[in-house]
Amino acid sequence: MSLSANEGRASVAAGDLAGRQTASRIGYGTTALMFAAADVVAIVGINLLVSFLFSEIIDEAFDLARGLGIGIAASVAFVLTTQARGLYKPWQVTRVSDEVSAAVVNWTFAVLFVGTMIFCLKVGNETSRLATGTFAAIGFVVIPSLRWIYALWLRRSIAAGAVTGRSAIIIGDEKELAKLTADDMIFGLGLSERRRFVFPADDAPRGQGSAPDTLKSALQFARQQKVEEIVLALPWNDRARLDEVRARLRALPIPVKLLPDASISPLLNAPRVEFGNSVAIEVQRAPLSRLELTQKRALDIAVSTLALTVLLPLFATIALLIKFDSKGPVIFRQRRNGFGGREFTIFKFRSMTVMEDGAQIAQAQKNDKRVTRIGRVLRATSLDELPQVVNVLLGHMSIVGPRPHAIAHDDAYSKLISGYAFRHHVKPGITGWAQVMGLRGETAKLELMERRIEMDLWYINNWSIWLDITIILKTFIEVMRKQAY
């Protein structure tokens, strides 16, 4: 049987890859252990270096045991947290932005763990607070920086063939295979593609091969090249072909994986739960449990209390500027729908000359004449949102959640967008997943609001306390990167 053009190109690529594999030294599955070991060495090394330098400065004997103890405790806390969140997986390592944010969160946890350990063991008087603080501060720079190094090294090593996965072939139809690249295979499954076998179209003229011929060629290639795994890219609704392929592949004693097709892939982003001996997809999660609500409320109180305490002088300054800039109250109040659709009054610094809260409310637009001079600065920097920390303390809102819209907009969008009302399954937030993904400001087109709602629903279905902390950290970056109006 003659090879198709796709198979011919795959054969050339497979030849190049085979040549690179002979010189490979590191297996794909080994990289996670390497990254974890590198983190341990870095963390312990930082603390030993800081402890040694401070002992030299204050002219005291260097306590190696204490330096090792604090370094090991911090590294174990960090590595176990990172491992539990699946952040050492190679495909995750290459997502630098997520890795950096998660590293900051995990290092914060490690520092808190070390502080708690020092307090519980009652060795605070024997431990230099300045040295420990310096160790923590350096970690906030070094640990996230390592994520950039890991990602850069991994990408280059895979491209050069220094890191390779298990040898595999792909069997499927043209439409499903068109969406699958060699990078998807190595980063997603840890497999190095040797060759792909394409089933002919159902309406292909006679003489261009058949499905049995394709399977026969795949089996022969797998035996000759000692392939370690087979991947199938086929429509799930084609039961006849799936049964045929599975029956033929039983002749080989190697694992076979079936990839989700185009109709199933979107559902697999949702959490999976056990369903007897099978698996169910949670397309809509249950409301937050009491423990989860307690975690979220504790985070809300901690962040909002800290914000009020630290930013109180800024609040007073903004209030005076608003008063001097234009007539009207300092605080803008507007009715919004909160958890369960219950109405509450939201607080913001007034940034416009109007106080709209009726059946029709016009969104702010670029160069909107209603925005005051100080209002433009407040809106561009999102400082107008700061009074909402009071809403958080009162329990109307959360630090993180879907942004609440004016009641007039709620009524309009609930009729136009399917699933809009599901946003009210959690408290609205000062910031949210949609906002850190760049969906801030005016939604002049319905498509923009639909994208924002899609992000909000994803947040609700995938909530975790770690996700909230990550969004809070990303909010600062997003505010600096993109200004609203």
Short mmCIF file of C-alpha atoms in Angstrom, two decimals:
data_model
loop_
_atom_site.label_atom_id
_atom_site.label_comp_id
_atom_site.label_asym_id
_atom_site.label_seq_id
_atom_site.Cartn_x
_atom_site.Cartn_y
_atom_site.Cartn_z
CA MET A 1 0.00 0.00 0.00
CA SER A 2 1.37 3.44 -0.93
CA LEU A 3 1.78 5.99 1.84
CA SER A 4 -0.29 9.17 1.82
CA ALA A 5 1.45 12.55 1.78
CA ASN A 6 0.81 12.94 5.48
CA GLU A 7 2.34 9.55 6.21
CA GLY A 8 5.34 10.42 4.05
CA ARG A 9 5.99 13.60 5.97
CA ALA A 10 5.49 11.74 9.25
CA SER A 11 8.06 9.14 8.14
CA VAL A 12 10.69 11.83 7.52
CA ALA A 13 9.95 13.42 10.89
CA ALA A 14 10.04 10.01 12.53
CA GLY A 15 13.45 9.35 11.01
CA ASP A 16 14.82 12.59 12.40
CA LEU A 17 13.30 11.84 15.79
CA ALA A 18 14.67 8.33 15.82
CA GLY A 19 18.15 9.74 15.20
CA ARG A 20 17.76 12.17 18.06
CA GLN A 21 16.40 9.50 20.41
CA THR A 22 19.59 7.46 20.12
CA ALA A 23 21.47 10.34 21.71
CA SER A 24 18.81 11.11 24.34
CA ARG A 25 19.82 10.76 27.95
CA ILE A 26 16.78 11.91 29.95
CA GLY A 27 13.36 10.32 29.93
CA TYR A 28 10.28 12.53 29.91
CA GLY A 29 9.03 11.02 33.16
CA THR A 30 12.31 11.76 34.93
CA THR A 31 12.05 15.55 34.55
CA ALA A 32 9.53 15.95 37.40
CA LEU A 33 11.97 14.35 39.84
CA MET A 34 14.75 16.57 38.51
CA PHE A 35 12.72 19.76 39.02
CA ALA A 36 11.76 18.73 42.56
CA ALA A 37 15.39 17.94 43.40
CA ALA A 38 16.50 21.29 41.95
CA ASP A 39 13.98 23.09 44.17
CA VAL A 40 15.25 21.29 47.26
CA VAL A 41 18.88 22.11 46.44
CA ALA A 42 18.02 25.76 45.71
CA ILE A 43 15.98 26.28 48.89
CA VAL A 44 18.44 24.55 51.22
CA GLY A 45 21.34 26.30 49.49
CA ILE A 46 19.76 29.74 49.86
CA ASN A 47 19.17 29.27 53.58
CA LEU A 48 22.68 27.93 54.23
CA LEU A 49 24.20 30.85 52.33
CA VAL A 50 22.08 33.44 54.17
CA SER A 51 22.77 31.82 57.55
CA PHE A 52 26.51 31.73 56.87
CA LEU A 53 26.64 35.39 55.76
CA PHE A 54 24.70 36.59 58.79
CA SER A 55 26.91 34.57 61.14
CA GLU A 56 29.94 36.28 59.59
CA ILE A 57 28.35 39.72 59.90
CA ILE A 58 27.47 39.36 63.57
CA ASP A 59 30.64 37.36 64.29
CA GLU A 60 28.96 34.20 65.60
CA ALA A 61 29.65 30.54 64.98
CA PHE A 62 27.83 29.19 61.94
CA ASP A 63 25.14 26.70 63.05
CA LEU A 64 25.04 24.20 60.19
CA ALA A 65 22.38 21.99 61.80
CA ARG A 66 19.92 24.87 62.24
CA GLY A 67 20.56 26.13 58.72
CA LEU A 68 19.93 22.68 57.29
CA GLY A 69 16.84 22.17 59.45
CA ILE A 70 15.10 25.37 58.32
CA GLY A 71 16.12 24.83 54.69
CA ILE A 72 14.91 21.24 54.62
CA ALA A 73 11.61 22.13 56.34
CA ALA A 74 10.94 24.91 53.82
CA SER A 75 11.91 22.74 50.84
CA VAL A 76 9.74 19.81 51.97
CA ALA A 77 6.73 22.10 52.47
CA PHE A 78 7.27 23.73 49.08
CA VAL A 79 7.92 20.54 47.13
CA LEU A 80 5.01 18.61 48.66
CA THR A 81 2.60 21.48 47.96
CA THR A 82 3.86 21.84 44.40
CA GLN A 83 3.66 18.08 43.82
CA ALA A 84 0.14 17.87 45.26
CA ARG A 85 -1.02 20.52 42.79
CA GLY A 86 0.53 18.65 39.85
CA LEU A 87 2.90 21.50 39.02
CA TYR A 88 5.94 19.32 38.36
CA LYS A 89 4.28 17.66 35.38
CA PRO A 90 6.27 18.64 32.27
CA TRP A 91 3.27 19.98 30.35
CA GLN A 92 2.48 22.20 33.33
CA VAL A 93 6.10 23.37 33.73
CA THR A 94 5.99 24.95 30.27
CA ARG A 95 3.03 27.16 31.30
CA VAL A 96 5.34 29.80 32.77
CA SER A 97 2.72 32.34 33.84
CA ASP A 98 0.73 29.79 35.85
CA GLU A 99 3.90 28.28 37.29
CA VAL A 100 5.27 31.63 38.48
CA SER A 101 1.99 32.56 40.18
CA ALA A 102 1.73 29.14 41.80
CA ALA A 103 5.37 29.28 42.94
CA VAL A 104 4.69 32.54 44.80
CA VAL A 105 1.66 31.00 46.51
CA ASN A 106 3.49 27.77 47.40
CA TRP A 107 6.52 29.64 48.70
CA THR A 108 4.24 31.77 50.88
CA PHE A 109 2.84 28.56 52.36
CA ALA A 110 6.36 27.20 52.92
CA VAL A 111 7.42 30.39 54.73
CA LEU A 112 4.32 30.27 56.94
CA PHE A 113 5.03 26.61 57.68
CA VAL A 114 8.60 27.40 58.75
CA GLY A 115 7.40 30.27 60.93
CA THR A 116 4.84 28.01 62.59
CA MET A 117 7.45 25.31 63.14
CA ILE A 118 9.86 27.80 64.76
CA PHE A 119 7.07 29.01 67.05
CA CYS A 120 5.89 25.52 68.04
CA LEU A 121 9.44 24.27 68.75
CA LYS A 122 10.10 27.42 70.81
CA VAL A 123 13.39 28.16 69.07
CA GLY A 124 12.48 31.72 68.09
CA ASN A 125 15.05 33.26 70.47
CA GLU A 126 17.78 31.14 68.92
CA THR A 127 16.79 31.94 65.33
CA SER A 128 17.70 35.20 63.63
CA ARG A 129 14.50 36.91 62.49
CA LEU A 130 16.45 39.06 60.04
CA ALA A 131 18.19 36.04 58.51
CA THR A 132 14.92 34.12 58.23
CA GLY A 133 13.19 37.14 56.70
CA THR A 134 16.01 37.59 54.20
CA PHE A 135 15.81 33.89 53.31
CA ALA A 136 12.06 34.25 52.67
CA ALA A 137 12.51 37.43 50.59
CA ILE A 138 15.23 35.91 48.41
CA GLY A 139 13.00 32.87 47.88
CA PHE A 140 10.25 35.08 46.43
CA VAL A 141 12.74 36.07 43.72
CA VAL A 142 14.69 32.86 43.14
CA ILE A 143 11.87 30.29 43.26
CA PRO A 144 9.65 31.95 40.60
CA SER A 145 12.77 32.65 38.49
CA LEU A 146 13.56 28.94 38.50
CA ARG A 147 10.21 28.36 36.77
CA TRP A 148 11.42 30.39 33.78
CA ILE A 149 14.64 28.39 33.72
CA TYR A 150 12.82 25.04 33.94
CA ALA A 151 10.46 25.95 31.09
CA LEU A 152 13.25 27.24 28.85
CA TRP A 153 15.44 24.21 29.49
CA LEU A 154 12.60 21.74 28.95
CA ARG A 155 11.49 23.27 25.65
CA ARG A 156 15.02 23.39 24.28
CA SER A 157 15.87 19.90 25.50
CA ILE A 158 12.78 18.41 23.89
CA ALA A 159 13.49 20.27 20.63
CA ALA A 160 17.08 19.00 20.65
CA GLY A 161 16.05 15.45 21.54
CA ALA A 162 17.81 15.50 24.91
CA VAL A 163 14.46 14.79 26.60
CA THR A 164 12.22 12.27 24.89
CA GLY A 165 9.14 10.27 25.74
CA ARG A 166 8.11 6.72 25.10
CA SER A 167 8.09 5.69 21.45
CA ALA A 168 4.55 5.81 20.01
CA ILE A 169 2.52 5.75 16.81
CA ILE A 170 -0.82 7.44 16.16
CA ILE A 171 -3.72 5.88 14.32
CA GLY A 172 -6.79 7.89 13.35
CA ASP A 173 -8.82 9.68 10.74
CA GLU A 174 -7.72 12.85 8.99
CA LYS A 175 -10.00 15.31 10.82
CA GLU A 176 -9.00 14.20 14.33
CA LEU A 177 -5.30 13.91 13.46
CA ALA A 178 -5.25 17.42 11.97
CA LYS A 179 -5.71 18.85 15.49
CA LEU A 180 -2.92 16.75 17.01
CA THR A 181 0.73 17.81 16.74
CA ALA A 182 3.95 16.14 17.83
CA ASP A 183 4.24 18.79 20.57
CA ASP A 184 0.83 17.77 21.90
CA MET A 185 2.09 14.20 22.14
CA ILE A 186 5.31 14.95 23.97
CA PHE A 187 3.99 17.66 26.31
CA GLY A 188 0.57 16.15 26.97
CA LEU A 189 1.26 12.42 27.04
CA GLY A 190 5.02 12.13 27.33
CA LEU A 191 5.18 10.24 24.03
CA SER A 192 7.52 10.72 21.09
CA GLU A 193 5.67 10.30 17.83
CA ARG A 194 7.39 7.91 15.45
CA ARG A 195 4.75 7.87 12.75
CA ARG A 196 1.04 8.39 12.20
CA PHE A 197 -1.28 6.15 10.21
CA VAL A 198 -4.29 7.84 8.58
CA PHE A 199 -7.50 5.99 7.79
CA PRO A 200 -8.72 6.75 4.26
CA ALA A 201 -11.89 8.81 3.86
CA ASP A 202 -15.10 6.79 3.53
CA ASP A 203 -15.58 8.10 -0.01
CA ALA A 204 -11.98 7.44 -1.12
CA PRO A 205 -11.72 5.80 -4.60
CA ARG A 206 -10.78 2.15 -4.72
CA GLY A 207 -7.07 1.48 -4.88
CA GLN A 208 -6.16 4.15 -2.31
CA GLY A 209 -6.14 1.72 0.58
CA SER A 210 -8.62 0.70 3.25
CA ALA A 211 -8.93 0.70 7.05
CA PRO A 212 -7.71 -2.94 7.34
CA ASP A 213 -4.66 -2.06 5.21
CA THR A 214 -3.88 0.89 7.46
CA LEU A 215 -4.14 -1.26 10.59
CA LYS A 216 -1.96 -3.94 9.01
CA SER A 217 0.74 -1.37 8.21
CA ALA A 218 0.52 0.06 11.75
CA LEU A 219 0.89 -3.37 13.35
CA GLN A 220 3.85 -4.23 11.15
CA PHE A 221 5.60 -0.91 11.90
CA ALA A 222 4.97 -1.24 15.65
CA ARG A 223 6.56 -4.72 15.74
CA GLN A 224 9.57 -3.79 13.64
CA GLN A 225 10.34 -0.51 15.42
CA LYS A 226 9.54 -1.80 18.92
CA VAL A 227 6.93 0.88 19.55
CA GLU A 228 6.03 1.20 23.24
CA GLU A 229 2.54 2.73 22.95
CA ILE A 230 -0.27 3.37 20.47
CA VAL A 231 -2.54 6.42 20.43
CA LEU A 232 -5.94 6.45 18.72
CA ALA A 233 -7.53 9.65 17.36
CA LEU A 234 -10.99 8.56 16.23
CA PRO A 235 -14.56 9.84 16.56
CA TRP A 236 -16.15 8.25 19.61
CA ASN A 237 -19.49 7.80 17.86
CA ASP A 238 -17.95 5.46 15.26
CA ARG A 239 -18.39 2.34 17.38
CA ALA A 240 -17.89 -0.08 14.49
CA ARG A 241 -14.44 1.30 13.65
CA LEU A 242 -13.43 1.56 17.32
CA ASP A 243 -14.36 -2.08 17.91
CA GLU A 244 -12.47 -3.14 14.78
CA VAL A 245 -9.35 -1.22 15.76
CA ARG A 246 -9.37 -2.48 19.34
CA ALA A 247 -9.81 -6.07 18.19
CA ARG A 248 -6.88 -5.84 15.74
CA LEU A 249 -4.56 -4.11 18.22
CA ARG A 250 -4.97 -6.88 20.79
CA ALA A 251 -2.31 -8.68 18.79
CA LEU A 252 0.29 -6.31 20.32
CA PRO A 253 1.18 -6.50 24.05
CA ILE A 254 1.48 -2.71 24.46
CA PRO A 255 -0.83 -0.03 25.91
CA VAL A 256 -3.33 1.74 23.65
CA LYS A 257 -4.81 5.17 24.47
CA LEU A 258 -7.95 6.66 22.92
CA LEU A 259 -7.88 10.48 22.76
CA PRO A 260 -11.11 12.47 23.27
CA ASP A 261 -12.69 13.60 20.03
CA ALA A 262 -13.90 17.09 19.17
CA SER A 263 -17.32 16.56 20.80
CA ILE A 264 -15.93 15.20 24.09
CA SER A 265 -12.85 17.42 24.62
CA PRO A 266 -14.73 20.48 26.02
CA LEU A 267 -16.37 18.34 28.71
CA LEU A 268 -13.06 16.97 29.95
CA ASN A 269 -12.07 20.38 31.32
CA ALA A 270 -14.66 19.77 34.04
CA PRO A 271 -13.79 17.85 37.25
CA ARG A 272 -14.09 14.06 37.12
CA VAL A 273 -15.63 11.99 39.89
CA GLU A 274 -15.89 8.25 40.52
CA PHE A 275 -19.12 6.67 39.37
CA GLY A 276 -18.96 3.07 40.57
CA ASN A 277 -16.36 1.38 38.39
CA SER A 278 -16.63 4.20 35.85
CA VAL A 279 -16.06 7.97 35.79
CA ALA A 280 -18.60 10.79 35.66
CA ILE A 281 -18.01 14.35 34.44
CA GLU A 282 -19.14 17.07 36.82
CA VAL A 283 -20.66 19.55 34.35
CA GLN A 284 -21.99 21.62 37.26
CA ARG A 285 -20.38 21.42 40.67
CA ALA A 286 -22.31 21.49 43.93
CA PRO A 287 -22.39 24.69 46.01
CA LEU A 288 -19.30 25.24 48.16
CA SER A 289 -19.18 23.02 51.23
CA ARG A 290 -19.08 24.48 54.74
CA LEU A 291 -15.33 23.95 54.89
CA GLU A 292 -14.83 25.63 51.50
CA LEU A 293 -17.09 28.53 52.50
CA THR A 294 -15.07 28.92 55.71
CA GLN A 295 -11.80 28.95 53.77
CA LYS A 296 -13.10 31.53 51.31
CA ARG A 297 -14.57 33.73 54.04
CA ALA A 298 -11.34 33.60 56.06
CA LEU A 299 -9.37 34.71 53.00
CA ASP A 300 -11.88 37.51 52.34
CA ILE A 301 -11.68 38.85 55.91
CA ALA A 302 -7.88 38.63 56.00
CA VAL A 303 -7.34 40.42 52.66
CA SER A 304 -10.03 43.09 53.15
CA THR A 305 -8.93 43.88 56.71
CA LEU A 306 -5.32 44.20 55.58
CA ALA A 307 -6.37 46.39 52.65
CA LEU A 308 -8.40 48.73 54.88
CA THR A 309 -5.58 49.02 57.38
CA VAL A 310 -2.79 49.62 54.90
CA LEU A 311 -4.72 51.74 52.41
CA LEU A 312 -6.61 53.98 54.83
CA PRO A 313 -4.41 57.03 54.03
CA LEU A 314 -4.99 56.40 50.31
CA PHE A 315 -8.76 56.23 50.91
CA ALA A 316 -8.66 59.64 52.61
CA THR A 317 -6.55 61.16 49.84
CA ILE A 318 -8.85 59.90 47.08
CA ALA A 319 -11.91 61.17 48.97
CA LEU A 320 -10.43 64.68 49.17
CA LEU A 321 -9.46 64.68 45.48
CA ILE A 322 -12.98 63.68 44.47
CA LYS A 323 -14.49 66.43 46.60
CA PHE A 324 -12.19 69.07 45.12
CA ASP A 325 -12.63 67.80 41.54
CA SER A 326 -16.43 67.82 41.15
CA LYS A 327 -19.73 68.19 42.99
CA GLY A 328 -21.39 65.14 44.43
CA PRO A 329 -20.81 62.42 47.01
CA VAL A 330 -17.47 60.67 47.40
CA ILE A 331 -18.99 57.18 47.37
CA PHE A 332 -21.01 55.92 44.41
CA ARG A 333 -23.80 53.51 45.38
CA GLN A 334 -25.65 51.20 43.03
CA ARG A 335 -27.89 48.16 43.45
CA ARG A 336 -26.43 44.85 42.31
CA ASN A 337 -27.50 41.21 42.50
CA GLY A 338 -25.39 39.03 44.77
CA PHE A 339 -25.35 35.43 45.95
CA GLY A 340 -28.61 33.68 45.08
CA GLY A 341 -29.79 36.78 43.23
CA ARG A 342 -30.20 38.71 46.50
CA GLU A 343 -29.94 42.46 46.05
CA PHE A 344 -27.25 44.54 47.78
CA THR A 345 -25.73 48.02 47.44
CA ILE A 346 -22.22 48.18 46.04
CA PHE A 347 -19.75 50.90 47.08
CA LYS A 348 -17.26 52.56 44.73
CA PHE A 349 -15.39 55.83 44.61
CA ARG A 350 -17.41 58.17 42.41
CA SER A 351 -15.67 58.55 39.07
CA MET A 352 -18.49 60.07 36.99
CA THR A 353 -20.79 63.06 37.13
CA VAL A 354 -23.87 60.80 37.22
CA MET A 355 -25.21 58.34 39.81
CA GLU A 356 -27.26 56.03 37.55
CA ASP A 357 -29.23 53.24 39.19
CA GLY A 358 -32.38 52.83 37.17
CA ALA A 359 -33.94 50.65 34.52
CA GLN A 360 -31.45 51.86 31.90
CA ILE A 361 -27.75 52.33 32.61
CA ALA A 362 -25.17 53.20 29.95
CA GLN A 363 -21.77 51.51 30.34
CA ALA A 364 -18.70 53.74 30.47
CA GLN A 365 -17.02 54.09 27.07
CA LYS A 366 -13.65 55.33 25.92
CA ASN A 367 -13.42 59.14 26.24
CA ASP A 368 -16.78 59.13 28.04
CA LYS A 369 -17.67 62.77 28.89
CA ARG A 370 -19.40 61.66 32.10
CA VAL A 371 -16.08 60.58 33.64
CA THR A 372 -14.45 63.24 35.82
CA ARG A 373 -10.77 64.20 35.68
CA ILE A 374 -9.86 62.31 38.86
CA GLY A 375 -12.31 59.62 37.77
CA ARG A 376 -10.21 58.82 34.71
CA VAL A 377 -7.22 58.11 36.93
CA LEU A 378 -9.29 56.05 39.36
CA ARG A 379 -10.84 53.93 36.60
CA ALA A 380 -7.55 53.45 34.75
CA THR A 381 -5.90 52.14 37.91
CA SER A 382 -9.04 50.38 39.26
CA LEU A 383 -8.71 52.42 42.46
CA ASP A 384 -12.41 53.28 42.18
CA GLU A 385 -13.14 49.67 43.21
CA LEU A 386 -11.35 49.92 46.59
CA PRO A 387 -14.44 50.74 48.74
CA GLN A 388 -15.79 47.31 47.84
CA VAL A 389 -13.55 45.87 50.56
CA VAL A 390 -16.31 47.19 52.87
CA ASN A 391 -18.82 45.08 50.91
CA VAL A 392 -16.51 42.13 51.47
CA LEU A 393 -16.35 42.71 55.23
CA LEU A 394 -20.15 43.04 55.35
CA GLY A 395 -20.46 39.68 53.57
CA HIS A 396 -22.12 41.05 50.41
CA MET A 397 -19.15 40.24 48.22
CA SER A 398 -15.96 38.19 48.09
CA ILE A 399 -12.47 39.30 47.08
CA VAL A 400 -12.66 36.88 44.14
CA GLY A 401 -15.80 36.01 42.21
CA PRO A 402 -17.82 36.98 39.13
CA ARG A 403 -18.02 40.78 38.83
CA PRO A 404 -21.52 42.01 39.79
CA HIS A 405 -23.39 43.93 37.12
CA ALA A 406 -26.01 46.62 37.50
CA ILE A 407 -29.48 45.14 37.96
CA ALA A 408 -30.60 46.64 34.65
CA HIS A 409 -27.75 44.82 32.87
CA ASP A 410 -28.45 41.62 34.81
CA ASP A 411 -32.03 41.60 33.58
CA ALA A 412 -30.98 42.23 29.98
CA TYR A 413 -28.13 39.71 29.78
CA SER A 414 -30.04 36.94 31.58
CA LYS A 415 -32.44 36.92 28.62
CA LEU A 416 -29.67 36.89 26.01
CA ILE A 417 -27.01 34.56 27.44
CA SER A 418 -27.65 30.96 28.44
CA GLY A 419 -26.32 30.11 31.89
CA TYR A 420 -26.02 33.75 32.95
CA ALA A 421 -27.99 33.17 36.17
CA PHE A 422 -25.48 30.51 37.25
CA ARG A 423 -23.08 33.36 38.15
CA HIS A 424 -25.17 33.91 41.28
CA HIS A 425 -24.20 30.49 42.70
CA VAL A 426 -21.27 32.23 44.45
CA LYS A 427 -20.77 35.70 45.90
CA PRO A 428 -19.72 38.35 43.40
CA GLY A 429 -16.13 39.55 43.64
CA ILE A 430 -13.95 42.63 43.42
CA THR A 431 -11.85 40.72 40.91
CA GLY A 432 -12.39 37.47 39.05
CA TRP A 433 -11.09 34.93 36.58
CA ALA A 434 -12.52 36.86 33.62
CA GLN A 435 -10.76 40.04 34.73
CA VAL A 436 -7.30 38.47 35.08
CA MET A 437 -7.79 36.86 31.66
CA GLY A 438 -8.04 40.35 30.15
CA LEU A 439 -11.83 40.74 30.01
CA ARG A 440 -12.13 44.07 31.79
CA GLY A 441 -13.92 47.28 30.92
CA GLU A 442 -16.71 47.87 28.43
CA THR A 443 -18.59 44.98 26.80
CA ALA A 444 -19.93 46.81 23.75
CA LYS A 445 -20.58 43.56 21.88
CA LEU A 446 -22.61 40.63 23.15
CA GLU A 447 -19.73 38.29 22.26
CA LEU A 448 -17.50 40.02 24.81
CA MET A 449 -20.04 39.50 27.57
CA GLU A 450 -20.52 35.87 26.50
CA ARG A 451 -16.77 35.30 26.84
CA ARG A 452 -16.80 36.94 30.26
CA ILE A 453 -19.69 34.75 31.41
CA GLU A 454 -17.90 31.66 30.08
CA MET A 455 -14.90 32.56 32.24
CA ASP A 456 -17.13 33.16 35.28
CA LEU A 457 -18.80 29.77 34.90
CA TRP A 458 -15.41 28.08 34.58
CA TYR A 459 -14.32 29.73 37.83
CA ILE A 460 -17.43 28.55 39.68
CA ASN A 461 -17.04 24.96 38.46
CA ASN A 462 -13.32 24.83 39.22
CA TRP A 463 -13.14 26.81 42.46
CA SER A 464 -10.38 26.17 44.99
CA ILE A 465 -8.72 28.34 47.62
CA TRP A 466 -5.53 28.13 45.55
CA LEU A 467 -7.37 29.48 42.52
CA ASP A 468 -8.57 32.47 44.57
CA ILE A 469 -5.04 33.23 45.77
CA THR A 470 -3.69 32.90 42.23
CA ILE A 471 -6.34 35.32 40.90
CA ILE A 472 -5.52 37.87 43.61
CA LEU A 473 -1.84 37.78 42.63
CA LYS A 474 -2.64 37.96 38.91
CA THR A 475 -4.95 40.93 39.49
CA PHE A 476 -2.02 43.17 40.38
CA ILE A 477 -0.28 42.18 37.15
CA GLU A 478 -3.42 42.70 35.04
CA VAL A 479 -4.13 46.16 36.50
CA MET A 480 -0.61 47.26 35.57
CA ARG A 481 -0.78 45.65 32.12
CA LYS A 482 -4.15 46.88 30.88
CA GLN A 483 -6.01 50.01 31.88
CA ALA A 484 -9.78 50.31 31.95
CA TYR A 485 -11.85 53.39 31.20
#
